[in-house]
Amino acid sequence: MKNHNLTIYNSLSREKETFTPLHPERVGMYVCGPTVYGDGHLGHARPAITFDIVYRYLTHLGYKVRYVRNITDVGHLEHDADEGEDKIAKKARLEQLEPMEVVQFYLNRYHHAMEALNVLPPSIEPHASGHIIEQIEYIKKILDSGFAYVSEGSVYFDVPKFNAERGYGRLSGRNIDELLATTRALDGQHEKHNPSDFALWKKAAPEHIMHWPSPWSEGFPGWHLECSTMSEKYLGEKFDIHGGGMDLKFPHHECEIAQSVAHNDHDTVHYWMHNNMITINGKKMGKSLGNFITLDEFFTGNHPLLEQAYSPMTIRFFILQAHYRGTVDFSNEALQGAQKALERMLDGYRRLQQLKPSAESTVDVSKLEERCYAALDDDFNTPVLIAELFEACRIINQVNDGNAKASQADIDTLRHIMDTFLLEILGIVPEGTAGANLKPYEEAVDLLLDIRNNAKKNKDWATSDQIRDRLKEIGFDVKDTKDGFEWSLK
């Protein structure tokens, strides 16, 4: 276990705290995953990448991390109030599909996007629909605690009673009056004792095809309930980290805290983490504003607001250039800047593989690794880490251009830093190699260029030109140097 003074900003205490896991070598982390209806967009990429960094870094430090990311597939989040039918069920009915066919279609798309972004899969990815029995049992215990009641076949959490006895709103700093503004038609206001109460179980309308038997009615669980139930099932009644987007802080995570305390008689989560939002030209992304861009559209460039296609690694690097708690505003200029910066970073990494050591050294890399760790230890500060890696690239370029000298030990240190922080922790790899070991990729290109060099020595100009031209066609820029060759992606 590496000894690091890692600090995490805790949304509950509103300050940075030294990370002290509940178990010395194990960390439990739960992150609110996608609602599997609709096309994934840039906003979905941010929490996935944010908590991928947390997962990667804690694993790198030597912790055994159990990372749980839920799948909301019951359909209640995408409710059509006018027609009284959730959108998963609606699509299933219109296209004569099983609801889980609809779920699987969108889940496959989400997984493909995550793979392209080089987001590691979680340890466990539980589905809300697969834990109905556990959710029913969870509700029974809340009823026993006196903080819930049954009304017309539905079960509601008694927010005013909980607020009076335990206090509601500690995470967001908001009160139950503000909860009213977020209450949806789904909740059935006439059934509640108080408009601020939220559903633990909803009796299904006749047209609602996704429903399950319960002691109270044929129905389905409330949105907030699934996270409390599944996080505790796989991580226990107390676990280390609960993450999600800032838009979930209220009411979703606030309601999670309330029902978990009612169920367990104590807090469940040690550190609450929230990533901030992504805006487009200063406005929140939304279909009604015409600025909703899916990840597939980013990857293909097929959207009126996009000037070009942007690769998954450009998207990943763009998001990591900002601290996870800061806002990120999309523009073509910003993404084009991220693309150029990423190209410079990867060019530096490739030049590093070709550096020739000198007997003496004129560079100082002794503190660079320490500064990289300090950036991550400071609440996963990826922009500062990226700045340190650009400093490493500056040194690499100086040595490559003959303006500085580096010993073999210095080169080994630089390779260790770039492999550890750029590839392993930031998860940045050249296009087309996400999730792969970079070394065979590098060696394959070098092998082709070695064959080209031999062809040149033997005056086999046809083979030499063929290799150079073919590499150029598929996106490589090859330069001959006095020591052999240098290559980069165009």
GROMACS .gro file of C-alpha atoms in nm:
model
  490
    1MET     CA    1   0.000   0.000   0.000
    2LYS     CA    2   0.149   0.334  -0.109
    3ASN     CA    3   0.151   0.590   0.172
    4HIS     CA    4  -0.029   0.900   0.045
    5ASN     CA    5  -0.211   1.184   0.214
    6LEU     CA    6  -0.509   1.174  -0.019
    7THR     CA    7  -0.776   1.436   0.043
    8ILE     CA    8  -1.132   1.422  -0.091
    9TYR     CA    9  -1.385   1.704  -0.096
   10ASN     CA   10  -1.682   1.573   0.100
   11SER     CA   11  -2.006   1.729  -0.023
   12LEU     CA   12  -2.167   1.655   0.313
   13SER     CA   13  -1.912   1.846   0.524
   14ARG     CA   14  -1.837   2.092   0.239
   15GLU     CA   15  -1.463   2.068   0.290
   16LYS     CA   16  -1.165   1.855   0.196
   17GLU     CA   17  -1.102   1.564   0.429
   18THR     CA   18  -0.814   1.321   0.457
   19PHE     CA   19  -0.922   0.994   0.302
   20THR     CA   20  -0.943   0.728   0.569
   21PRO     CA   21  -1.114   0.412   0.442
   22LEU     CA   22  -1.337   0.217   0.676
   23HIS     CA   23  -1.120  -0.089   0.614
   24PRO     CA   24  -0.740  -0.049   0.583
   25GLU     CA   25  -0.698  -0.217   0.245
   26ARG     CA   26  -1.051  -0.218   0.101
   27VAL     CA   27  -1.263   0.062  -0.042
   28GLY     CA   28  -1.633   0.050  -0.124
   29MET     CA   29  -1.748   0.294  -0.392
   30TYR     CA   30  -2.099   0.338  -0.533
   31VAL     CA   31  -2.177   0.566  -0.828
   32CYS     CA   32  -2.517   0.646  -0.975
   33GLY     CA   33  -2.508   0.502  -1.325
   34PRO     CA   34  -2.717   0.568  -1.634
   35THR     CA   35  -3.089   0.564  -1.685
   36VAL     CA   36  -3.101   0.331  -1.981
   37TYR     CA   37  -3.341   0.512  -2.205
   38GLY     CA   38  -3.227   0.763  -2.466
   39ASP     CA   39  -2.892   0.840  -2.625
   40GLY     CA   40  -2.588   0.899  -2.408
   41HIS     CA   41  -2.458   1.255  -2.429
   42LEU     CA   42  -2.150   1.448  -2.318
   43GLY     CA   43  -2.297   1.499  -1.971
   44HIS     CA   44  -2.311   1.121  -1.923
   45ALA     CA   45  -1.941   1.095  -2.002
   46ARG     CA   46  -1.832   1.325  -1.722
   47PRO     CA   47  -1.935   1.121  -1.415
   48ALA     CA   48  -1.816   0.803  -1.586
   49ILE     CA   49  -1.470   0.952  -1.650
   50THR     CA   50  -1.456   1.131  -1.313
   51PHE     CA   51  -1.512   0.817  -1.109
   52ASP     CA   52  -1.300   0.612  -1.347
   53ILE     CA   53  -1.008   0.832  -1.232
   54VAL     CA   54  -1.103   0.776  -0.867
   55TYR     CA   55  -1.123   0.401  -0.928
   56ARG     CA   56  -0.792   0.392  -1.115
   57TYR     CA   57  -0.603   0.599  -0.859
   58LEU     CA   58  -0.730   0.413  -0.552
   59THR     CA   59  -0.641   0.085  -0.724
   60HIS     CA   60  -0.297   0.224  -0.811
   61LEU     CA   61  -0.242   0.314  -0.445
   62GLY     CA   62  -0.296  -0.052  -0.359
   63TYR     CA   63  -0.654  -0.057  -0.235
   64LYS     CA   64  -0.885  -0.341  -0.328
   65VAL     CA   65  -1.177  -0.138  -0.464
   66ARG     CA   66  -1.528  -0.274  -0.503
   67TYR     CA   67  -1.682  -0.031  -0.751
   68VAL     CA   68  -2.060  -0.059  -0.786
   69ARG     CA   69  -2.240   0.139  -1.060
   70ASN     CA   70  -2.614   0.085  -1.085
   71ILE     CA   71  -2.835   0.059  -1.392
   72THR     CA   72  -3.176   0.227  -1.363
   73ASP     CA   73  -3.394   0.013  -1.588
   74VAL     CA   74  -3.737   0.018  -1.422
   75GLY     CA   75  -3.851   0.312  -1.635
   76HIS     CA   76  -3.985   0.546  -1.370
   77LEU     CA   77  -3.737   0.826  -1.445
   78GLU     CA   78  -3.863   0.882  -1.797
   79HIS     CA   79  -4.229   0.913  -1.713
   80ASP     CA   80  -4.481   1.056  -1.953
   81ALA     CA   81  -4.721   1.228  -1.713
   82ASP     CA   82  -4.976   1.308  -1.982
   83GLU     CA   83  -5.015   0.946  -2.085
   84GLY     CA   84  -4.937   0.784  -1.749
   85GLU     CA   85  -4.676   0.556  -1.903
   86ASP     CA   86  -4.297   0.536  -1.866
   87LYS     CA   87  -4.096   0.566  -2.185
   88ILE     CA   88  -3.936   0.222  -2.172
   89ALA     CA   89  -4.282   0.068  -2.160
   90LYS     CA   90  -4.410   0.306  -2.426
   91LYS     CA   91  -4.133   0.218  -2.672
   92ALA     CA   92  -4.178  -0.152  -2.597
   93ARG     CA   93  -4.551  -0.127  -2.670
   94LEU     CA   94  -4.513   0.075  -2.991
   95GLU     CA   95  -4.239  -0.148  -3.135
   96GLN     CA   96  -4.379  -0.475  -2.996
   97LEU     CA   97  -4.069  -0.540  -2.788
   98GLU     CA   98  -4.017  -0.672  -2.441
   99PRO     CA   99  -3.922  -0.381  -2.208
  100MET     CA  100  -3.590  -0.550  -2.135
  101GLU     CA  101  -3.514  -0.554  -2.507
  102VAL     CA  102  -3.538  -0.176  -2.498
  103VAL     CA  103  -3.320  -0.167  -2.187
  104GLN     CA  104  -3.057  -0.393  -2.341
  105PHE     CA  105  -3.041  -0.191  -2.664
  106TYR     CA  106  -2.957   0.132  -2.483
  107LEU     CA  107  -2.734  -0.040  -2.230
  108ASN     CA  108  -2.526  -0.191  -2.513
  109ARG     CA  109  -2.485   0.155  -2.663
  110TYR     CA  110  -2.377   0.296  -2.328
  111HIS     CA  111  -2.120   0.019  -2.278
  112HIS     CA  112  -1.978   0.071  -2.628
  113ALA     CA  113  -1.938   0.443  -2.558
  114MET     CA  114  -1.768   0.373  -2.224
  115GLU     CA  115  -1.529   0.128  -2.390
  116ALA     CA  116  -1.441   0.388  -2.655
  117LEU     CA  117  -1.373   0.642  -2.377
  118ASN     CA  118  -1.150   0.382  -2.204
  119VAL     CA  119  -1.371   0.384  -1.892
  120LEU     CA  120  -1.300   0.069  -1.693
  121PRO     CA  121  -1.604  -0.147  -1.614
  122PRO     CA  122  -1.719  -0.146  -1.251
  123SER     CA  123  -1.676  -0.445  -1.022
  124ILE     CA  124  -2.055  -0.493  -1.009
  125GLU     CA  125  -2.325  -0.336  -1.228
  126PRO     CA  126  -2.657  -0.423  -1.062
  127HIS     CA  127  -2.991  -0.355  -1.230
  128ALA     CA  128  -3.279  -0.202  -1.037
  129SER     CA  129  -3.514  -0.453  -1.201
  130GLY     CA  130  -3.305  -0.739  -1.066
  131HIS     CA  131  -3.335  -0.628  -0.703
  132ILE     CA  132  -3.709  -0.586  -0.654
  133ILE     CA  133  -3.723  -0.834  -0.363
  134GLU     CA  134  -3.445  -0.650  -0.178
  135GLN     CA  135  -3.620  -0.318  -0.235
  136ILE     CA  136  -3.947  -0.453  -0.096
  137GLU     CA  137  -3.765  -0.575   0.218
  138TYR     CA  138  -3.596  -0.236   0.250
  139ILE     CA  139  -3.934  -0.063   0.242
  140LYS     CA  140  -4.071  -0.296   0.511
  141LYS     CA  141  -3.795  -0.191   0.750
  142ILE     CA  142  -3.857   0.180   0.683
  143LEU     CA  143  -4.226   0.122   0.754
  144ASP     CA  144  -4.129  -0.047   1.080
  145SER     CA  145  -3.918   0.258   1.174
  146GLY     CA  146  -4.226   0.478   1.147
  147PHE     CA  147  -4.090   0.701   0.869
  148ALA     CA  148  -4.315   0.569   0.591
  149TYR     CA  149  -4.685   0.498   0.536
  150VAL     CA  150  -4.909   0.311   0.291
  151SER     CA  151  -5.167   0.503   0.089
  152GLU     CA  152  -5.393   0.353  -0.177
  153GLY     CA  153  -5.146   0.075  -0.257
  154SER     CA  154  -4.841   0.303  -0.269
  155VAL     CA  155  -4.580   0.360   0.002
  156TYR     CA  156  -4.445   0.708   0.077
  157PHE     CA  157  -4.160   0.838   0.290
  158ASP     CA  158  -4.276   1.082   0.558
  159VAL     CA  159  -4.039   1.374   0.498
  160PRO     CA  160  -4.180   1.618   0.760
  161LYS     CA  161  -4.158   1.355   1.034
  162PHE     CA  162  -3.802   1.265   0.938
  163ASN     CA  163  -3.709   1.632   0.919
  164ALA     CA  164  -3.845   1.695   1.267
  165GLU     CA  165  -3.663   1.400   1.424
  166ARG     CA  166  -3.343   1.360   1.218
  167GLY     CA  167  -3.312   1.663   0.991
  168TYR     CA  168  -3.365   1.663   0.615
  169GLY     CA  169  -3.143   1.861   0.376
  170ARG     CA  170  -2.795   1.817   0.528
  171LEU     CA  171  -2.629   1.735   0.195
  172SER     CA  172  -2.776   2.007  -0.024
  173GLY     CA  173  -2.854   2.270   0.236
  174ARG     CA  174  -3.207   2.287   0.099
  175ASN     CA  175  -3.532   2.231   0.283
  176ILE     CA  176  -3.850   2.035   0.228
  177ASP     CA  177  -4.028   2.335   0.074
  178GLU     CA  178  -3.778   2.319  -0.213
  179LEU     CA  179  -3.856   1.951  -0.257
  180LEU     CA  180  -4.204   2.053  -0.375
  181ALA     CA  181  -4.059   2.218  -0.684
  182THR     CA  182  -3.901   1.888  -0.791
  183THR     CA  183  -4.208   1.670  -0.732
  184ARG     CA  184  -4.334   1.498  -1.047
  185ALA     CA  185  -4.686   1.397  -1.148
  186LEU     CA  186  -4.566   1.038  -1.107
  187ASP     CA  187  -4.577   1.073  -0.733
  188GLY     CA  188  -4.958   1.096  -0.708
  189GLN     CA  189  -4.998   1.409  -0.495
  190HIS     CA  190  -5.350   1.328  -0.375
  191GLU     CA  191  -5.226   1.009  -0.203
  192LYS     CA  192  -4.966   1.183   0.013
  193HIS     CA  193  -4.990   1.309   0.368
  194ASN     CA  194  -4.762   1.596   0.264
  195PRO     CA  195  -4.667   1.715  -0.088
  196SER     CA  196  -4.295   1.684  -0.002
  197ASP     CA  197  -4.320   1.309   0.067
  198PHE     CA  198  -4.156   1.088  -0.195
  199ALA     CA  199  -4.251   0.744  -0.323
  200LEU     CA  200  -4.085   0.427  -0.200
  201TRP     CA  201  -4.332   0.210  -0.392
  202LYS     CA  202  -4.589   0.313  -0.654
  203LYS     CA  203  -4.902   0.121  -0.740
  204ALA     CA  204  -4.890   0.066  -1.116
  205ALA     CA  205  -5.156   0.210  -1.343
  206PRO     CA  206  -5.324  -0.049  -1.570
  207GLU     CA  207  -5.123   0.063  -1.872
  208HIS     CA  208  -4.788   0.043  -1.687
  209ILE     CA  209  -4.643  -0.285  -1.816
  210MET     CA  210  -4.335  -0.283  -1.592
  211HIS     CA  211  -4.467  -0.387  -1.251
  212TRP     CA  212  -4.403  -0.644  -0.981
  213PRO     CA  213  -4.605  -0.797  -0.692
  214SER     CA  214  -4.559  -0.656  -0.343
  215PRO     CA  215  -4.744  -0.665  -0.009
  216TRP     CA  216  -4.905  -0.331  -0.100
  217SER     CA  217  -4.990  -0.359  -0.472
  218GLU     CA  218  -4.872  -0.457  -0.815
  219GLY     CA  219  -4.629  -0.176  -0.877
  220PHE     CA  220  -4.270  -0.062  -0.900
  221PRO     CA  221  -4.010   0.090  -0.666
  222GLY     CA  222  -3.935   0.460  -0.631
  223TRP     CA  223  -3.629   0.608  -0.797
  224HIS     CA  224  -3.435   0.692  -0.479
  225LEU     CA  225  -3.487   0.350  -0.326
  226GLU     CA  226  -3.280   0.145  -0.570
  227CYS     CA  227  -2.951   0.318  -0.484
  228SER     CA  228  -2.989   0.276  -0.108
  229THR     CA  229  -3.085  -0.089  -0.150
  230MET     CA  230  -2.818  -0.195  -0.398
  231SER     CA  231  -2.532   0.003  -0.244
  232GLU     CA  232  -2.595  -0.159   0.094
  233LYS     CA  233  -2.641  -0.505  -0.056
  234TYR     CA  234  -2.296  -0.501  -0.215
  235LEU     CA  235  -2.103  -0.261   0.011
  236GLY     CA  236  -2.268  -0.296   0.353
  237GLU     CA  237  -2.451  -0.056   0.583
  238LYS     CA  238  -2.142   0.167   0.593
  239PHE     CA  239  -1.917   0.228   0.293
  240ASP     CA  240  -1.658   0.480   0.180
  241ILE     CA  241  -1.761   0.676  -0.131
  242HIS     CA  242  -2.091   0.758  -0.300
  243GLY     CA  243  -2.061   0.954  -0.623
  244GLY     CA  244  -2.271   1.107  -0.896
  245GLY     CA  245  -2.343   1.426  -1.084
  246MET     CA  246  -2.419   1.746  -0.897
  247ASP     CA  247  -2.770   1.741  -1.044
  248LEU     CA  248  -2.839   1.432  -0.830
  249LYS     CA  249  -2.750   1.600  -0.501
  250PHE     CA  250  -3.107   1.721  -0.460
  251PRO     CA  251  -3.347   1.555  -0.433
  252HIS     CA  252  -3.205   1.211  -0.522
  253HIS     CA  253  -2.908   1.187  -0.286
  254GLU     CA  254  -3.085   1.384  -0.016
  255CYS     CA  255  -3.368   1.132  -0.024
  256GLU     CA  256  -3.116   0.847  -0.025
  257ILE     CA  257  -2.966   0.978   0.298
  258ALA     CA  258  -3.307   1.008   0.460
  259GLN     CA  259  -3.428   0.660   0.372
  260SER     CA  260  -3.091   0.502   0.460
  261VAL     CA  261  -3.089   0.665   0.803
  262ALA     CA  262  -3.450   0.556   0.855
  263HIS     CA  263  -3.355   0.202   0.756
  264ASN     CA  264  -3.025   0.171   0.947
  265ASP     CA  265  -3.055   0.431   1.223
  266HIS     CA  266  -2.719   0.576   1.111
  267ASP     CA  267  -2.547   0.739   0.812
  268THR     CA  268  -2.427   0.499   0.544
  269VAL     CA  269  -2.181   0.700   0.332
  270HIS     CA  270  -1.848   0.835   0.456
  271TYR     CA  271  -1.762   1.061   0.158
  272TRP     CA  272  -2.014   1.210  -0.085
  273MET     CA  273  -1.853   1.315  -0.415
  274HIS     CA  274  -2.022   1.513  -0.694
  275ASN     CA  275  -1.891   1.609  -1.034
  276ASN     CA  276  -2.008   1.936  -1.184
  277MET     CA  277  -2.203   1.982  -1.504
  278ILE     CA  278  -2.109   2.032  -1.869
  279THR     CA  279  -2.271   2.326  -2.047
  280ILE     CA  280  -2.277   2.414  -2.416
  281ASN     CA  281  -2.192   2.777  -2.489
  282GLY     CA  282  -2.291   2.862  -2.133
  283LYS     CA  283  -2.628   2.686  -2.141
  284LYS     CA  284  -2.739   2.357  -1.989
  285MET     CA  285  -2.765   2.080  -2.245
  286GLY     CA  286  -3.123   1.993  -2.339
  287LYS     CA  287  -3.326   1.874  -2.636
  288SER     CA  288  -3.564   2.169  -2.604
  289LEU     CA  289  -3.271   2.411  -2.651
  290GLY     CA  290  -3.147   2.231  -2.961
  291ASN     CA  291  -2.802   2.181  -2.807
  292PHE     CA  292  -2.833   1.814  -2.712
  293ILE     CA  293  -2.536   1.629  -2.865
  294THR     CA  294  -2.497   1.254  -2.822
  295LEU     CA  295  -2.161   1.085  -2.781
  296ASP     CA  296  -2.209   0.910  -3.116
  297GLU     CA  297  -2.259   1.251  -3.277
  298PHE     CA  298  -1.938   1.376  -3.117
  299PHE     CA  299  -1.752   1.073  -3.247
  300THR     CA  300  -1.890   1.113  -3.602
  301GLY     CA  301  -1.926   1.493  -3.619
  302ASN     CA  302  -2.286   1.450  -3.734
  303HIS     CA  303  -2.454   1.744  -3.559
  304PRO     CA  304  -2.518   2.106  -3.671
  305LEU     CA  305  -2.326   2.248  -3.372
  306LEU     CA  306  -2.013   2.043  -3.447
  307GLU     CA  307  -1.748   2.166  -3.689
  308GLN     CA  308  -1.579   1.825  -3.701
  309ALA     CA  309  -1.573   1.481  -3.543
  310TYR     CA  310  -1.399   1.447  -3.206
  311SER     CA  311  -1.236   1.122  -3.103
  312PRO     CA  312  -1.318   0.948  -2.774
  313MET     CA  313  -0.970   1.026  -2.639
  314THR     CA  314  -1.016   1.395  -2.724
  315ILE     CA  315  -1.344   1.391  -2.529
  316ARG     CA  316  -1.173   1.219  -2.235
  317PHE     CA  317  -0.880   1.463  -2.236
  318PHE     CA  318  -1.118   1.760  -2.268
  319ILE     CA  319  -1.306   1.652  -1.956
  320LEU     CA  320  -0.988   1.582  -1.757
  321GLN     CA  321  -0.846   1.927  -1.833
  322ALA     CA  322  -1.091   2.068  -1.577
  323HIS     CA  323  -1.120   1.969  -1.211
  324TYR     CA  324  -1.418   1.740  -1.161
  325ARG     CA  325  -1.587   1.993  -0.928
  326GLY     CA  326  -1.555   2.276  -1.180
  327THR     CA  327  -1.791   2.350  -1.467
  328VAL     CA  328  -1.691   2.260  -1.821
  329ASP     CA  329  -1.828   2.461  -2.111
  330PHE     CA  330  -1.828   2.293  -2.449
  331SER     CA  331  -1.740   2.480  -2.765
  332ASN     CA  332  -1.575   2.368  -3.086
  333GLU     CA  333  -1.279   2.591  -3.000
  334ALA     CA  334  -1.238   2.426  -2.659
  335LEU     CA  335  -1.251   2.074  -2.803
  336GLN     CA  336  -1.013   2.165  -3.086
  337GLY     CA  337  -0.775   2.302  -2.825
  338ALA     CA  338  -0.803   1.978  -2.628
  339GLN     CA  339  -0.733   1.780  -2.945
  340LYS     CA  340  -0.413   1.976  -3.019
  341ALA     CA  341  -0.299   1.950  -2.657
  342LEU     CA  342  -0.357   1.574  -2.658
  343GLU     CA  343  -0.159   1.539  -2.980
  344ARG     CA  344   0.134   1.727  -2.822
  345MET     CA  345   0.117   1.502  -2.518
  346LEU     CA  346   0.115   1.180  -2.720
  347ASP     CA  347   0.391   1.308  -2.951
  348GLY     CA  348   0.602   1.366  -2.641
  349TYR     CA  349   0.530   1.013  -2.523
  350ARG     CA  350   0.638   0.866  -2.858
  351ARG     CA  351   0.958   1.073  -2.868
  352LEU     CA  352   1.034   0.944  -2.520
  353GLN     CA  353   1.058   0.590  -2.655
  354GLN     CA  354   1.332   0.698  -2.899
  355LEU     CA  355   1.550   0.901  -2.661
  356LYS     CA  356   1.919   0.809  -2.649
  357PRO     CA  357   2.084   0.834  -2.306
  358SER     CA  358   2.393   1.042  -2.239
  359ALA     CA  359   2.671   0.984  -1.992
  360GLU     CA  360   2.588   1.315  -1.827
  361SER     CA  361   2.257   1.485  -1.759
  362THR     CA  362   2.147   1.848  -1.784
  363VAL     CA  363   1.784   1.791  -1.683
  364ASP     CA  364   1.626   1.758  -1.340
  365VAL     CA  365   1.334   1.515  -1.310
  366SER     CA  366   1.388   1.429  -0.944
  367LYS     CA  367   1.072   1.601  -0.810
  368LEU     CA  368   0.842   1.542  -1.107
  369GLU     CA  369   0.685   1.217  -0.986
  370GLU     CA  370   0.631   1.364  -0.640
  371ARG     CA  371   0.446   1.661  -0.792
  372CYS     CA  372   0.228   1.428  -1.002
  373TYR     CA  373   0.123   1.237  -0.693
  374ALA     CA  374   0.062   1.564  -0.506
  375ALA     CA  375  -0.182   1.672  -0.776
  376LEU     CA  376  -0.386   1.353  -0.749
  377ASP     CA  377  -0.367   1.352  -0.370
  378ASP     CA  378  -0.529   1.697  -0.376
  379ASP     CA  379  -0.884   1.578  -0.448
  380PHE     CA  380  -0.791   1.415  -0.781
  381ASN     CA  381  -0.670   1.738  -0.942
  382THR     CA  382  -0.629   1.620  -1.301
  383PRO     CA  383  -0.561   1.965  -1.459
  384VAL     CA  384  -0.257   2.013  -1.234
  385LEU     CA  385  -0.143   1.659  -1.314
  386ILE     CA  386  -0.175   1.731  -1.687
  387ALA     CA  387   0.035   2.045  -1.642
  388GLU     CA  388   0.308   1.834  -1.478
  389LEU     CA  389   0.295   1.586  -1.764
  390PHE     CA  390   0.340   1.871  -2.012
  391GLU     CA  391   0.648   1.969  -1.813
  392ALA     CA  392   0.772   1.614  -1.868
  393CYS     CA  393   0.702   1.655  -2.241
  394ARG     CA  394   0.897   1.981  -2.246
  395ILE     CA  395   1.201   1.801  -2.106
  396ILE     CA  396   1.153   1.514  -2.351
  397ASN     CA  397   1.140   1.754  -2.646
  398GLN     CA  398   1.451   1.938  -2.528
  399VAL     CA  399   1.647   1.612  -2.515
  400ASN     CA  400   1.499   1.491  -2.844
  401ASP     CA  401   1.600   1.816  -3.018
  402GLY     CA  402   1.955   1.804  -2.879
  403ASN     CA  403   1.907   2.103  -2.650
  404ALA     CA  404   1.949   1.899  -2.331
  405LYS     CA  405   2.098   1.568  -2.218
  406ALA     CA  406   1.939   1.294  -2.012
  407SER     CA  407   2.097   0.992  -1.845
  408GLN     CA  408   1.947   0.646  -1.871
  409ALA     CA  409   1.813   0.688  -1.518
  410ASP     CA  410   1.641   1.015  -1.619
  411ILE     CA  411   1.485   0.851  -1.925
  412ASP     CA  412   1.368   0.557  -1.716
  413THR     CA  413   1.210   0.801  -1.468
  414LEU     CA  414   1.031   0.987  -1.746
  415ARG     CA  415   0.901   0.661  -1.894
  416HIS     CA  416   0.778   0.550  -1.552
  417ILE     CA  417   0.599   0.883  -1.499
  418MET     CA  418   0.429   0.884  -1.840
  419ASP     CA  419   0.332   0.516  -1.820
  420THR     CA  420   0.194   0.557  -1.469
  421PHE     CA  421   0.013   0.889  -1.488
  422LEU     CA  422  -0.077   0.932  -1.855
  423LEU     CA  423  -0.163   0.575  -1.951
  424GLU     CA  424  -0.255   0.395  -1.628
  425ILE     CA  425  -0.426   0.664  -1.419
  426LEU     CA  426  -0.554   0.920  -1.671
  427GLY     CA  427  -0.638   0.634  -1.906
  428ILE     CA  428  -0.515   0.821  -2.216
  429VAL     CA  429  -0.403   0.602  -2.504
  430PRO     CA  430  -0.356   0.663  -2.879
  431GLU     CA  431  -0.672   0.635  -3.085
  432GLY     CA  432  -0.784   0.282  -3.156
  433THR     CA  433  -0.598   0.133  -2.860
  434ALA     CA  434  -0.833   0.214  -2.571
  435GLY     CA  435  -0.813  -0.057  -2.310
  436ALA     CA  436  -0.510  -0.211  -2.478
  437ASN     CA  437  -0.145  -0.245  -2.381
  438LEU     CA  438   0.034   0.037  -2.563
  439LYS     CA  439   0.372  -0.133  -2.596
  440PRO     CA  440   0.286  -0.379  -2.879
  441TYR     CA  441   0.126  -0.091  -3.071
  442GLU     CA  442   0.443   0.117  -3.045
  443GLU     CA  443   0.667  -0.175  -3.132
  444ALA     CA  444   0.462  -0.266  -3.440
  445VAL     CA  445   0.512   0.083  -3.587
  446ASP     CA  446   0.881   0.077  -3.497
  447LEU     CA  447   0.918  -0.262  -3.663
  448LEU     CA  448   0.775  -0.131  -3.990
  449LEU     CA  449   1.009   0.166  -3.982
  450ASP     CA  450   1.308  -0.057  -3.905
  451ILE     CA  451   1.218  -0.260  -4.216
  452ARG     CA  452   1.197   0.067  -4.409
  453ASN     CA  453   1.541   0.172  -4.283
  454ASN     CA  454   1.688  -0.161  -4.396
  455ALA     CA  455   1.522  -0.117  -4.734
  456LYS     CA  456   1.681   0.226  -4.766
  457LYS     CA  457   2.023   0.086  -4.678
  458ASN     CA  458   1.978  -0.177  -4.950
  459LYS     CA  459   1.857   0.095  -5.191
  460ASP     CA  460   1.520  -0.075  -5.215
  461TRP     CA  461   1.345   0.256  -5.268
  462ALA     CA  462   1.018   0.098  -5.376
  463THR     CA  463   0.971  -0.082  -5.042
  464SER     CA  464   1.091   0.222  -4.848
  465ASP     CA  465   0.845   0.454  -5.023
  466GLN     CA  466   0.562   0.202  -4.996
  467ILE     CA  467   0.595   0.176  -4.616
  468ARG     CA  468   0.624   0.555  -4.577
  469ASP     CA  469   0.328   0.628  -4.806
  470ARG     CA  470   0.108   0.358  -4.654
  471LEU     CA  471   0.175   0.483  -4.300
  472LYS     CA  472   0.092   0.834  -4.419
  473GLU     CA  473  -0.238   0.715  -4.565
  474ILE     CA  474  -0.350   0.562  -4.235
  475GLY     CA  475  -0.258   0.870  -4.031
  476PHE     CA  476   0.112   0.856  -3.938
  477ASP     CA  477   0.366   1.133  -3.996
  478VAL     CA  478   0.715   0.986  -4.047
  479LYS     CA  479   1.032   1.200  -4.035
  480ASP     CA  480   1.382   1.078  -4.108
  481THR     CA  481   1.641   1.195  -3.855
  482LYS     CA  482   2.017   1.163  -3.825
  483ASP     CA  483   1.965   0.880  -3.573
  484GLY     CA  484   1.702   0.694  -3.776
  485PHE     CA  485   1.340   0.808  -3.773
  486GLU     CA  486   1.066   0.978  -3.572
  487TRP     CA  487   0.693   0.924  -3.607
  488SER     CA  488   0.370   1.068  -3.476
  489LEU     CA  489  -0.002   1.058  -3.548
  490LYS     CA  490  -0.116   1.342  -3.773
   0.00000   0.00000   0.00000
